[in-house]
Backbone as a ProteinNet text record, in pm:
[ID]
protein_1_A
[PRIMARY]
FKALKEVPVGTYSGEPIVGRVTGNRVIIVARARLTPEGRFDGAITVAISLDRFSEFYSSIIAVEENSVTLARTDGMVLLRQP
[TERTIARY]
912	835.6	892.2	1038.8	1043.5	1059.3	980.4	901.4	745	710	594.5	604.5	705.1	703.6	751.1	839.9	887.9	757.8	628.1	580.3	460	374.9	254.3	107.5	136	-2.4	53.4	-121.7	-156.8	-34.3	5.8	20.8	174.9	200.9	365.3	376.1	435.8	493.5	640.1	728.3	897.4	899.8	1016.6	1022.8	1127.1	1098.1	1070.3	1199.4	1174.4	1280	1242.8	1349.4	1274.3	1261.1	1177.3	1081	1232.2	1194.7	1336.8	1219.2	1143.4	1031.6	1053.8	996.8	911.2	1049.2	1136.8	1251.3	1125.6	1019	1021.3	1007.4	973.2	1011.1	865.9	875	763	795.8	665.4	679.9	603	676.2	589.4	518.5	377.5	279.6	318.3	245	215.8	169.8	93.1	-21.3	56	48	49.7	-61.2	-29.8	-130.5	-87.4	-244.4	-207.2	-307.7	-266	-372.8	-483.8	-532.4	-673.5	-663.8	-533	-445.7	-378.6	-347.4	-351.1	-184.3	-92.1	80.3	66.2	146.8	248.6	221.7	176	137	246.7	281.9	313.5	256.5	292.4	286.6	189.9	93.8	59.3	120.7	150.5	228.9	138.3	221.9	152.2	257.6	351.5	410.6	350.6	325.7	251.6	342.1	409.1	407	393.1	523.1	476.5	487.3	541.4	476.2	306.5	244	42.3	83.6	71.6	73.6	91.2	196	232.8	119.7	46.7	-50.6	-198.3	-170.8	-380.1	-328.4	-221.2	-267	-210.7	-127.4	-162.7	-271.7	-362.8	-492.4	-606.6	-603.1	-654.9	-683.4	-497.8	-411.3	-552.3	-646.8	-719	-660.4	-503	-460.6	-328.9	-252.6	-79.3	-68.1	-53.3	10.4	-24.2	-61.9	-127.7	-16.9	-6.8	99.2	19.7	65.3	29.4	146.2	150.7	291.1	260	303.9	299.1	406	370	511.8	442.3	514.9	492.9	562.1	485	472.9	610.2	729.4	804.2	858.4	825.5	820	924.9	947.9	1021.3	918.4	943.6	881	928.4	784.7	788.7	758.9	651	573.8	530.3	609.5	605	556	400.6	374.6	289.4	353.4	464.1	625.1
-13400.4	-13469.9	-13545.7	-13500.8	-13550.3	-13457.3	-13351.9	-13281.3	-13368.4	-13366.3	-13436.4	-13625.3	-13679.1	-13829.8	-13786.1	-13717.1	-13720.2	-13690.4	-13598.2	-13535.1	-13530.2	-13630	-13610.4	-13558.8	-13420.2	-13317.7	-13196.2	-13187.5	-13017.2	-12972.9	-12880.3	-12814.8	-12787.9	-12823.5	-12770.6	-12657.9	-12567.7	-12489.4	-12381.6	-12462.3	-12548.6	-12359.1	-12348.1	-12172.3	-12211.5	-12016	-12003.6	-12037.6	-12076.6	-12101.9	-12087.4	-12136.7	-12126.7	-12209.6	-12223.4	-12353.7	-12381.8	-12499.2	-12562.2	-12589.2	-12572.2	-12572.1	-12436.3	-12374.8	-12185.9	-12050.6	-12109.6	-12033.6	-11886.2	-11911.2	-11883.1	-11859.8	-11794.6	-11794.3	-11863.2	-11927.5	-12047.9	-12088.6	-12115.4	-12188.2	-12337.9	-12493.9	-12615.5	-12559.9	-12593.5	-12609.4	-12771.2	-12846	-13002.4	-13056	-13169.7	-13258.7	-13316.9	-13428.7	-13564.2	-13657.8	-13752.8	-13844.4	-14004	-13968.8	-14089.3	-14189.3	-14327	-14441.2	-14415.9	-14596.5	-14578.4	-14582.2	-14655.6	-14703.3	-14531.1	-14408.6	-14345.6	-14309.7	-14396.8	-14390.8	-14325	-14301.7	-14188.9	-14244.3	-14233.2	-14261.1	-14216.1	-14021.4	-14013.2	-13827	-13789.5	-13609.7	-13562.5	-13467.8	-13433.2	-13331.4	-13254.6	-13105.9	-12984.2	-12857.6	-12799.3	-12677.9	-12633.7	-12581.8	-12414.4	-12305.5	-12236.3	-12046.6	-12015.5	-11898.2	-11752	-11705.3	-11571.9	-11503.2	-11467.5	-11353	-11381.2	-11456.3	-11404.2	-11382.4	-11402.5	-11366.9	-11267.7	-11171.3	-11029.8	-11006.5	-11002.6	-10974.3	-10916.5	-11076.2	-11088	-10976	-10943.9	-10857.5	-10766.3	-10695	-10592.4	-10545.5	-10614.8	-10583.8	-10569.2	-10611.3	-10585.7	-10455	-10466.6	-10297.2	-10226.7	-10198.8	-10036.6	-9861	-9917.3	-9770.7	-9807.7	-9715.8	-9726.9	-9739	-9700.3	-9709.3	-9896.7	-9857.2	-10065.4	-10198.8	-10313.6	-10407.9	-10530.4	-10598.7	-10786.2	-10813.1	-10975.8	-11006	-11187.8	-11195.2	-11331.5	-11433.2	-11530.8	-11576.5	-11730.2	-11764.4	-11939	-11943.4	-12063.2	-12066.5	-12037.2	-12040.7	-12040.8	-11879.8	-11799.8	-11704	-11614.2	-11747.7	-11697.1	-11627.8	-11511.4	-11471.3	-11441.9	-11530.8	-11551	-11442.7	-11309.1	-11222.2	-11079.6	-11048	-10889.9	-10765.1	-10740.4	-10674.2	-10500.3	-10436.9	-10367.9	-10406.3
933.1	970.4	1093.3	1159.7	1269.3	1342.5	1376.6	1476.7	1541.5	1462	1390.8	1471.5	1397.4	1443.8	1588.4	1681.8	1808	1942.7	1832.9	1906.8	1779.7	1792.5	1692.6	1740.9	1796.5	1924.7	1798.4	1758	1667.8	1583.5	1519.1	1356.3	1390.5	1298.8	1352.9	1235.1	1216.3	1115.8	1153.1	1053.5	1049	1019.6	982.8	931.1	824.7	773.6	672.2	530.9	429.5	358.3	248.5	114.6	3.7	-69.5	-123	-234.9	-326	-289.9	-417	-529.9	-538.3	-708	-772.7	-683.4	-712.9	-691.5	-570.6	-557.4	-451.2	-404.5	-287.9	-193.1	-116.6	40.6	88.5	158.1	182.5	397.4	424.8	537.9	512.1	577.8	563.9	672.8	685.9	784.5	774.6	875.4	884.6	1037.3	995.1	1094.2	1059.9	1172.2	1216.8	1173.9	1103.7	1065.6	1171.3	1233.7	1332	1283.7	1335.8	1296.9	1381.8	1345.2	1484.6	1633.8	1619	1788.4	1795.1	1742.7	1832.4	1753.5	1649.6	1642.3	1537.8	1550.8	1443.1	1296.4	1220.4	1046.4	913	991.1	849.8	912.1	793.3	786.3	626.3	769	624.2	613.5	501.1	526.7	373.7	409	263.8	250.6	167.7	177.2	94.7	211.8	254.8	199.5	132.6	8.1	143.7	210.7	269.4	238.1	72.7	0.2	6.2	-12.4	58.1	131.6	261.3	388.3	385.9	335.7	346.6	195.3	124.3	29.2	117	202	276.6	407.3	464.6	551.3	544.1	443.7	344.5	308.3	274.4	226	322.5	477.6	544.7	675.6	690.4	784.2	771.4	834.2	792	849.1	863.4	919.7	893	840.3	782.9	989.8	1046.2	1182.9	1224.8	1202	1212.9	1197.4	1251.7	1214.3	1221.2	1167	1234.6	1186.9	1250.2	1276.5	1272.2	1191.8	1240	1315.6	1420.4	1509.3	1550.3	1557.3	1607.1	1804.3	1830.9	2019.5	2015.7	1954.5	2005.1	2030.7	1972.2	1903	1810.7	1694.1	1593.6	1522.3	1448.4	1356.4	1227.7	1192.9	1000	916.9	976.2	888.4	931.6	931.1	1007.3	916.7	908.7	817.6	884	816.8	716.1	727
[MASK]
++++++++++++++++++++++++++++++++++++++++++++++++++++++++++++++++++++++++++++++++++

């Protein structure tokens, strides 16, 4: 919310955290909600399980020597599989 309020453009991906409800590792992905005039009006957010990303990437890696990395634009690695 804070990051999007300061710069309300694009999609924001937070650092991995442990979800309060499930106890699973998640990342928060958010987009700013803007008024018709373009002013910040809140944020639309979703918590995405890193375990689900890991399962998905594991299922599409065809060769054992391959790997997949999910990273933010600032270089923070969110997930690496395997």
